[in-house]
Amino acid sequence: MSTKDFIEKDYYKVLGVPKDATEAEIKKAYRKLAREFHPDANKGNARAEERFKEISEANDVLGDPKKRKEYDEARALFGNGGFRPGPGAGGGSFNFDLGDLFGGNAQSGGGFGGGGGLGDVFGGLFNRGGTGTTRTQPRRGQDVDTEVTLSFTEAIEGATVPLRMSSQAPCKACSGTGDKNGTPRVCPTCVGTGQVARGSGGGFSLTDPCPDCKGRGLIAEHPCLECKGSGRAKSSRTMQVRIPAGVTDGQRIRLRGKGAPGERGGPAGDLYVVVHVGEHPVFGRKGDNLTVTVPVTFAEAALGGEVRVPTLGGPAVTLKLPPGTPNGRTMRARGKGAVRSDGTRGDLLVTVEVSVPKDLSGKARDALEAYREATAGEDPRAELFEAAKGA
Ligand SMILES: [Zn+2]
Ligand SMILES: [Zn+2]
């Protein structure tokens, strides 16, 4: 769970209780919903499963008075929706210290890939107490967009693919400080908050990113040569990413927390992957179903018969063709299609196509000549002409 979720998700709504619900009311609401959506009572129902997860998550937070308090405070501070680190909470004097400032980075192992759980963020915000103390706020990493091309089969079955991505990360040469010596100055304009007031009116103030430090809260006296004082560097990394089964061409999937790393212990951004799916020489796809066209002889279509049909990645299946099957008839091989999100499979839609031989050998030609004679009295177009006259 990212910090962003924590702030954006309305756990009260999930449990259907008012903001001022008592502990007992929350417990009661949770029990009722958990019973209703429990996976044991909803076998194979992906929606119920998802709902059950949400309910559990909401209860984890609201059911714990300490977490609930932090949650309420976080939402009050950041507002519902947009995660925008605001200016320091206090208004008066600022105590500032560099050790504090980089503590976040050091904890998350050099600043790379620090998932920055709740502890990082809220520990810093709330548990240090002391009103009037402000710290540079954690910043969520950027969302990253990328693309991947899967083969037809990989898209059906799901695949783990290497994705090479470049994103902004803290500069390694200066540990993200932007200063050659690693000792930047706290920006005097914004006193390290990275924000400046835009003038106030009506009792509240609006803020802008600080123009002197570009919102970083720090100024490098001796700019780092690698990053020219920005503290940021392009980092490229290769990640193994699991693409779930059943993706379709052009689909955009979101991989939470796989985007650019956060700053100062902030959570990582999300990774968005646009999936391109290659074609298959034999199989096509319609949602959860696969399609295949199977040639049959005129005799098989007219007299009926058993037809072997290939499946994707499995053994062939045998379809019974009833006598008098028309050209273009589509039949269904159940469970031989694409994988759905709940693990079951769609069907294979088999379309029959009567194939006309280019050359006929002596015996086959004789038989067909005999067939023509036998059906000489029949006009297959009689109905067509009759219908053309009407209306
Ligand atoms: Zn500044
Ligand atoms: Zn640097």
Short mmCIF file of C-alpha atoms and ligand atoms in Angstrom, two decimals:
data_model
loop_
_atom_site.label_atom_id
_atom_site.label_comp_id
_atom_site.label_asym_id
_atom_site.label_seq_id
_atom_site.Cartn_x
_atom_site.Cartn_y
_atom_site.Cartn_z
CA MET A 1 0.00 0.00 0.00
CA SER A 2 1.50 3.32 -0.99
CA THR A 3 1.17 6.53 0.94
CA LYS A 4 -0.87 7.91 -1.91
CA ASP A 5 -3.42 5.13 -1.45
CA PHE A 6 -3.46 5.79 2.22
CA ILE A 7 -4.50 9.34 1.60
CA GLU A 8 -6.71 8.81 -1.41
CA LYS A 9 -8.66 5.82 -0.20
CA ASP A 10 -11.75 6.52 1.82
CA TYR A 11 -11.74 3.68 4.31
CA TYR A 12 -14.86 5.02 6.01
CA LYS A 13 -16.73 4.71 2.76
CA VAL A 14 -15.36 1.20 2.22
CA LEU A 15 -16.81 0.09 5.55
CA GLY A 16 -19.91 2.26 5.16
CA VAL A 17 -19.49 4.00 8.51
CA PRO A 18 -19.50 7.71 9.40
CA LYS A 19 -16.22 9.51 10.14
CA ASP A 20 -17.08 9.68 13.81
CA ALA A 21 -18.04 6.00 14.11
CA THR A 22 -17.17 4.35 17.41
CA GLU A 23 -14.76 1.43 17.60
CA ALA A 24 -17.71 -0.88 18.18
CA GLU A 25 -19.52 0.39 15.09
CA ILE A 26 -16.44 -0.11 12.94
CA LYS A 27 -15.98 -3.63 14.26
CA LYS A 28 -19.60 -4.46 13.59
CA ALA A 29 -19.55 -3.07 10.05
CA TYR A 30 -16.33 -4.93 9.29
CA ARG A 31 -17.66 -8.27 10.56
CA LYS A 32 -20.82 -7.98 8.53
CA LEU A 33 -19.00 -7.12 5.29
CA ALA A 34 -16.23 -9.66 5.85
CA ARG A 35 -18.85 -12.42 6.20
CA GLU A 36 -20.63 -11.29 3.06
CA PHE A 37 -17.55 -11.07 0.88
CA HIS A 38 -15.41 -13.81 2.40
CA PRO A 39 -13.68 -15.81 -0.38
CA ASP A 40 -14.99 -19.08 1.09
CA ALA A 41 -18.53 -17.86 0.49
CA ASN A 42 -17.75 -16.47 -2.97
CA LYS A 43 -15.66 -19.12 -4.70
CA GLY A 44 -14.23 -17.90 -8.01
CA ASN A 45 -15.78 -14.45 -7.70
CA ALA A 46 -12.92 -12.03 -8.43
CA ARG A 47 -14.99 -8.97 -7.55
CA ALA A 48 -15.88 -10.31 -4.15
CA GLU A 49 -12.25 -11.15 -3.56
CA GLU A 50 -11.20 -7.62 -4.44
CA ARG A 51 -13.88 -6.20 -2.19
CA PHE A 52 -12.78 -8.48 0.64
CA LYS A 53 -9.23 -7.15 0.31
CA GLU A 54 -10.46 -3.56 0.47
CA ILE A 55 -12.55 -4.30 3.51
CA SER A 56 -9.62 -5.97 5.29
CA GLU A 57 -7.34 -3.09 4.41
CA ALA A 58 -9.83 -0.55 5.70
CA ASN A 59 -10.26 -2.53 8.92
CA ASP A 60 -6.49 -2.79 9.41
CA VAL A 61 -6.36 0.98 9.58
CA LEU A 62 -9.67 2.02 11.13
CA GLY A 63 -9.73 -0.90 13.54
CA ASP A 64 -6.47 0.24 15.10
CA PRO A 65 -6.99 3.48 17.06
CA LYS A 66 -3.39 4.61 16.54
CA LYS A 67 -3.41 3.99 12.79
CA ARG A 68 -6.86 5.51 12.52
CA LYS A 69 -5.63 8.71 14.18
CA GLU A 70 -2.69 8.92 11.77
CA TYR A 71 -4.99 8.25 8.85
CA ASP A 72 -7.41 10.99 9.90
CA GLU A 73 -4.55 13.42 10.40
CA ALA A 74 -2.99 12.58 7.06
CA ARG A 75 -6.26 13.13 5.26
CA ALA A 76 -6.85 16.38 7.06
CA LEU A 77 -3.36 17.54 6.16
CA PHE A 78 -3.27 16.53 2.51
CA GLY A 79 -6.92 16.82 1.81
CA ASN A 80 -8.87 14.18 -0.03
CA GLY A 81 -7.36 13.28 -3.34
CA GLY A 82 -4.22 14.99 -4.55
CA PHE A 83 -1.11 14.13 -2.64
CA ARG A 84 0.55 17.52 -2.40
CA PRO A 85 3.10 18.00 0.27
CA GLY A 86 2.08 21.29 1.82
CA PRO A 87 4.16 23.78 3.69
CA GLY A 88 5.35 23.04 7.19
CA ALA A 89 2.65 22.66 9.72
CA GLY A 90 3.90 25.26 12.09
CA GLY A 91 3.80 28.95 11.37
CA GLY A 92 6.43 30.48 13.57
CA SER A 93 10.06 29.59 13.98
CA PHE A 94 11.66 26.71 12.11
CA ASN A 95 14.18 24.42 13.60
CA PHE A 96 16.04 22.79 10.83
CA ASP A 97 18.81 20.32 10.74
CA LEU A 98 20.59 18.62 7.91
CA GLY A 99 20.92 15.32 9.66
CA ASP A 100 17.18 15.09 9.72
CA LEU A 101 16.88 16.06 6.15
CA PHE A 102 18.91 13.24 4.75
CA GLY A 103 17.87 10.69 7.29
CA GLY A 104 15.12 9.56 5.00
CA ASN A 105 17.43 8.88 2.12
CA ALA A 106 19.97 7.03 4.17
CA GLN A 107 17.31 4.72 5.57
CA SER A 108 16.06 3.61 2.23
CA GLY A 109 19.47 2.38 1.18
CA GLY A 110 21.03 5.17 -0.83
CA GLY A 111 17.72 6.51 -1.92
CA PHE A 112 17.09 3.94 -4.61
CA GLY A 113 13.93 2.00 -4.82
CA GLY A 114 12.97 2.89 -1.27
CA GLY A 115 9.40 1.74 -1.10
CA GLY A 116 9.02 4.13 1.78
CA GLY A 117 6.25 2.44 3.68
CA LEU A 118 3.88 4.25 5.92
CA GLY A 119 6.37 4.17 8.72
CA ASP A 120 8.84 6.28 6.79
CA VAL A 121 6.39 8.93 5.92
CA PHE A 122 4.11 9.18 8.86
CA GLY A 123 6.79 8.34 11.33
CA GLY A 124 8.49 11.46 10.14
CA LEU A 125 5.41 13.59 10.02
CA PHE A 126 3.67 12.75 13.22
CA ASN A 127 5.80 10.87 15.64
CA ARG A 128 8.52 13.44 16.10
CA GLY A 129 6.09 15.69 17.88
CA GLY A 130 7.22 19.22 18.56
CA THR A 131 5.04 21.79 16.90
CA GLY A 132 6.96 24.46 15.10
CA THR A 133 9.44 21.93 13.75
CA THR A 134 9.36 21.44 10.03
CA ARG A 135 11.18 18.98 7.82
CA THR A 136 11.56 18.63 4.13
CA GLN A 137 8.66 16.45 3.11
CA PRO A 138 8.98 13.09 1.39
CA ARG A 139 8.15 13.20 -2.26
CA ARG A 140 6.49 10.43 -4.22
CA GLY A 141 8.45 9.15 -7.23
CA GLN A 142 7.19 9.90 -10.70
CA ASP A 143 4.94 7.61 -12.68
CA VAL A 144 6.74 6.02 -15.60
CA ASP A 145 5.25 4.98 -18.93
CA THR A 146 6.65 2.20 -20.99
CA GLU A 147 5.63 -0.30 -23.64
CA VAL A 148 6.14 -3.99 -24.14
CA THR A 149 5.44 -6.35 -27.02
CA LEU A 150 4.25 -9.85 -26.22
CA SER A 151 3.69 -12.79 -28.48
CA PHE A 152 0.12 -13.96 -28.90
CA THR A 153 0.73 -16.92 -26.60
CA GLU A 154 2.49 -14.85 -23.92
CA ALA A 155 -0.49 -12.51 -23.79
CA ILE A 156 -2.83 -15.46 -23.23
CA GLU A 157 -0.71 -17.25 -20.66
CA GLY A 158 0.90 -14.26 -18.93
CA ALA A 159 4.64 -13.67 -19.05
CA THR A 160 7.55 -12.30 -17.07
CA VAL A 161 9.44 -9.88 -19.29
CA PRO A 162 12.53 -7.75 -18.76
CA LEU A 163 11.76 -4.05 -19.01
CA ARG A 164 14.55 -1.55 -19.40
CA MET A 165 13.54 1.80 -18.03
CA SER A 166 15.14 5.10 -17.49
CA SER A 167 13.87 7.38 -14.81
CA GLN A 168 15.00 10.17 -12.58
CA ALA A 169 16.84 9.05 -9.49
CA PRO A 170 19.04 10.73 -6.92
CA CYS A 171 22.48 11.53 -8.41
CA LYS A 172 24.99 8.98 -7.15
CA ALA A 173 27.96 11.35 -7.20
CA CYS A 174 26.44 13.72 -4.65
CA SER A 175 23.91 11.35 -3.04
CA GLY A 176 21.15 13.52 -4.40
CA THR A 177 22.26 16.63 -2.53
CA GLY A 178 23.31 18.50 -5.69
CA ASP A 179 26.46 19.67 -3.90
CA LYS A 180 29.94 18.47 -4.85
CA ASN A 181 30.91 18.03 -1.21
CA GLY A 182 27.58 16.60 -0.23
CA THR A 183 26.88 19.57 2.04
CA PRO A 184 24.27 21.82 0.51
CA ARG A 185 22.85 24.81 2.33
CA VAL A 186 19.28 25.01 3.44
CA CYS A 187 17.56 27.48 1.13
CA PRO A 188 17.14 30.72 3.06
CA THR A 189 14.17 31.83 0.96
CA CYS A 190 11.89 28.97 1.92
CA VAL A 191 13.79 27.80 5.00
CA GLY A 192 14.05 24.36 3.50
CA THR A 193 10.38 23.73 2.91
CA GLY A 194 10.66 24.14 -0.86
CA GLN A 195 7.49 26.22 -0.82
CA VAL A 196 6.80 29.90 -0.59
CA ALA A 197 3.55 31.61 0.28
CA ARG A 198 1.85 33.33 -2.60
CA GLY A 199 0.16 35.83 -0.37
CA SER A 200 -2.67 35.02 1.90
CA GLY A 201 -6.27 35.95 1.94
CA GLY A 202 -9.26 34.94 3.96
CA GLY A 203 -7.31 33.11 6.60
CA PHE A 204 -5.50 30.55 4.45
CA SER A 205 -2.45 30.86 2.28
CA LEU A 206 -1.54 29.50 -1.12
CA THR A 207 1.93 28.24 -1.88
CA ASP A 208 4.22 27.98 -4.89
CA PRO A 209 7.40 25.99 -5.34
CA CYS A 210 10.29 28.10 -4.08
CA PRO A 211 11.89 29.92 -7.06
CA ASP A 212 15.38 29.94 -5.55
CA CYS A 213 15.76 26.23 -4.89
CA LYS A 214 13.15 25.00 -7.40
CA GLY A 215 11.22 23.37 -4.61
CA ARG A 216 14.10 21.26 -3.33
CA GLY A 217 14.60 23.19 -0.10
CA LEU A 218 18.36 23.09 -0.65
CA ILE A 219 20.92 25.20 -2.44
CA ALA A 220 24.23 23.79 -3.61
CA GLU A 221 27.16 26.19 -3.01
CA HIS A 222 29.48 23.99 -5.01
CA PRO A 223 27.22 22.39 -7.60
CA CYS A 224 27.90 18.74 -8.31
CA LEU A 225 29.51 18.36 -11.74
CA GLU A 226 27.60 15.23 -12.59
CA CYS A 227 24.11 16.60 -12.12
CA LYS A 228 24.87 20.34 -12.31
CA GLY A 229 23.42 20.85 -8.87
CA SER A 230 20.02 19.34 -9.57
CA GLY A 231 20.65 16.32 -7.38
CA ARG A 232 18.86 14.20 -9.96
CA ALA A 233 20.31 11.81 -12.46
CA LYS A 234 18.96 9.60 -15.18
CA SER A 235 19.07 6.09 -13.98
CA SER A 236 18.35 3.18 -16.19
CA ARG A 237 17.55 -0.19 -14.83
CA THR A 238 16.17 -3.46 -16.04
CA MET A 239 13.33 -4.96 -14.10
CA GLN A 240 11.60 -8.28 -14.45
CA VAL A 241 7.95 -7.45 -14.72
CA ARG A 242 5.09 -9.92 -14.52
CA ILE A 243 2.41 -9.24 -17.12
CA PRO A 244 -0.79 -10.98 -16.03
CA ALA A 245 -2.49 -13.59 -18.21
CA GLY A 246 -5.21 -12.43 -20.58
CA VAL A 247 -3.95 -8.98 -21.57
CA THR A 248 -5.16 -7.64 -24.90
CA ASP A 249 -3.47 -5.57 -27.57
CA GLY A 250 -3.36 -1.88 -26.64
CA GLN A 251 -4.23 -2.48 -22.98
CA ARG A 252 -2.52 -0.25 -20.42
CA ILE A 253 -1.71 -1.94 -17.17
CA ARG A 254 -0.61 -0.34 -13.93
CA LEU A 255 2.12 -1.82 -11.79
CA ARG A 256 1.97 -0.16 -8.44
CA GLY A 257 5.23 1.06 -6.93
CA LYS A 258 7.34 0.07 -9.95
CA GLY A 259 7.87 3.63 -11.20
CA ALA A 260 10.62 6.08 -10.28
CA PRO A 261 11.92 5.90 -6.72
CA GLY A 262 10.61 8.48 -4.26
CA GLU A 263 12.66 11.17 -2.61
CA ARG A 264 13.46 11.44 1.07
CA GLY A 265 11.73 8.20 1.88
CA GLY A 266 8.67 8.95 -0.23
CA PRO A 267 6.99 6.04 -2.00
CA ALA A 268 7.92 5.03 -5.53
CA GLY A 269 5.68 6.06 -8.41
CA ASP A 270 3.71 3.64 -10.54
CA LEU A 271 4.68 2.02 -13.78
CA TYR A 272 2.23 2.06 -16.66
CA VAL A 273 2.84 -0.49 -19.39
CA VAL A 274 1.10 -0.35 -22.74
CA VAL A 275 0.98 -3.89 -24.08
CA HIS A 276 1.27 -4.74 -27.75
CA VAL A 277 0.30 -8.25 -28.71
CA GLY A 278 1.58 -10.00 -31.82
CA GLU A 279 -0.59 -12.04 -34.16
CA HIS A 280 -0.82 -15.80 -34.29
CA PRO A 281 -0.73 -17.61 -37.64
CA VAL A 282 -3.66 -19.83 -36.68
CA PHE A 283 -5.57 -18.43 -33.72
CA GLY A 284 -7.43 -15.18 -33.33
CA ARG A 285 -8.99 -13.68 -30.25
CA LYS A 286 -12.36 -12.26 -29.23
CA GLY A 287 -12.20 -11.19 -25.58
CA ASP A 288 -11.82 -14.36 -23.51
CA ASN A 289 -12.47 -16.58 -26.50
CA LEU A 290 -9.99 -17.79 -29.08
CA THR A 291 -11.02 -18.29 -32.67
CA VAL A 292 -9.81 -20.70 -35.31
CA THR A 293 -10.99 -21.50 -38.83
CA VAL A 294 -10.93 -25.19 -39.74
CA PRO A 295 -11.17 -26.46 -43.31
CA VAL A 296 -13.49 -29.42 -43.90
CA THR A 297 -14.33 -31.31 -47.07
CA PHE A 298 -17.74 -31.03 -48.66
CA ALA A 299 -18.34 -34.66 -47.75
CA GLU A 300 -17.54 -34.03 -44.06
CA ALA A 301 -19.89 -31.04 -43.98
CA ALA A 302 -22.67 -32.84 -45.82
CA LEU A 303 -22.40 -36.31 -44.27
CA GLY A 304 -21.11 -35.26 -40.83
CA GLY A 305 -17.95 -36.55 -39.21
CA GLU A 306 -15.33 -36.06 -36.56
CA VAL A 307 -12.87 -33.26 -37.06
CA ARG A 308 -9.63 -32.81 -35.15
CA VAL A 309 -9.01 -29.20 -34.14
CA PRO A 310 -5.72 -27.77 -32.79
CA THR A 311 -5.78 -25.80 -29.50
CA LEU A 312 -3.33 -23.18 -28.26
CA GLY A 313 -0.66 -24.86 -26.19
CA GLY A 314 -2.69 -28.01 -25.56
CA PRO A 315 -3.62 -31.28 -27.22
CA ALA A 316 -5.98 -31.26 -30.20
CA VAL A 317 -9.68 -31.69 -29.54
CA THR A 318 -12.17 -33.65 -31.64
CA LEU A 319 -15.35 -31.91 -32.73
CA LYS A 320 -18.43 -33.76 -33.95
CA LEU A 321 -19.70 -32.25 -37.16
CA PRO A 322 -23.42 -32.94 -37.54
CA PRO A 323 -24.63 -33.99 -41.00
CA GLY A 324 -25.60 -30.99 -43.09
CA THR A 325 -23.29 -28.50 -41.37
CA PRO A 326 -23.34 -25.30 -43.41
CA ASN A 327 -20.17 -23.51 -44.46
CA GLY A 328 -19.22 -20.83 -41.89
CA ARG A 329 -20.98 -22.53 -38.93
CA THR A 330 -19.18 -21.77 -35.68
CA MET A 331 -18.89 -24.37 -32.96
CA ARG A 332 -17.60 -24.08 -29.44
CA ALA A 333 -14.86 -26.06 -27.69
CA ARG A 334 -15.47 -25.13 -24.05
CA GLY A 335 -12.56 -24.06 -21.83
CA LYS A 336 -10.01 -23.97 -24.63
CA GLY A 337 -9.84 -20.18 -24.89
CA ALA A 338 -7.89 -17.39 -23.18
CA VAL A 339 -7.23 -17.29 -19.44
CA ARG A 340 -9.56 -14.98 -17.52
CA SER A 341 -8.53 -12.96 -14.48
CA ASP A 342 -10.14 -15.54 -12.19
CA GLY A 343 -8.07 -18.36 -13.70
CA THR A 344 -10.84 -19.98 -15.73
CA ARG A 345 -10.68 -20.06 -19.49
CA GLY A 346 -12.88 -18.81 -22.29
CA ASP A 347 -13.87 -21.03 -25.22
CA LEU A 348 -12.36 -21.86 -28.57
CA LEU A 349 -14.72 -20.80 -31.36
CA VAL A 350 -14.25 -23.13 -34.31
CA THR A 351 -15.52 -21.90 -37.65
CA VAL A 352 -15.99 -24.50 -40.34
CA GLU A 353 -14.84 -23.63 -43.84
CA VAL A 354 -15.68 -26.00 -46.68
CA SER A 355 -12.61 -26.34 -48.85
CA VAL A 356 -12.95 -26.81 -52.56
CA PRO A 357 -10.27 -29.01 -54.15
CA LYS A 358 -8.25 -27.36 -56.91
CA ASP A 359 -7.56 -30.62 -58.71
CA LEU A 360 -9.62 -33.77 -58.67
CA SER A 361 -8.14 -37.20 -59.18
CA GLY A 362 -9.87 -39.68 -61.49
CA LYS A 363 -11.90 -41.51 -58.86
CA ALA A 364 -12.95 -38.39 -56.97
CA ARG A 365 -13.83 -36.68 -60.24
CA ASP A 366 -15.99 -39.65 -61.28
CA ALA A 367 -17.77 -39.59 -57.93
CA LEU A 368 -18.45 -35.89 -58.19
CA GLU A 369 -19.67 -36.20 -61.75
CA ALA A 370 -22.05 -38.87 -60.50
CA TYR A 371 -23.14 -36.53 -57.69
CA ARG A 372 -23.87 -33.80 -60.24
CA GLU A 373 -26.03 -36.16 -62.22
CA ALA A 374 -27.84 -37.29 -59.10
CA THR A 375 -28.66 -33.71 -58.15
CA ALA A 376 -29.39 -32.44 -61.64
CA GLY A 377 -32.97 -31.62 -60.75
CA GLU A 378 -32.03 -29.38 -57.84
CA ASP A 379 -31.48 -25.67 -58.26
CA PRO A 380 -29.68 -24.21 -55.19
CA ARG A 381 -30.50 -20.71 -56.40
CA ALA A 382 -34.24 -21.23 -56.79
CA GLU A 383 -35.03 -19.64 -53.38
CA LEU A 384 -32.69 -16.78 -54.07
CA PHE A 385 -34.52 -15.79 -57.25
CA GLU A 386 -37.85 -16.26 -55.53
CA ALA A 387 -36.82 -13.95 -52.70
CA ALA A 388 -35.39 -11.39 -55.13
CA LYS A 389 -38.84 -10.92 -56.65
CA GLY A 390 -40.55 -10.12 -53.36
CA ALA A 391 -40.80 -6.76 -51.55
ZN ZN B 1 13.88 27.54 -1.48
ZN ZN B 2 25.12 15.20 -8.37
#
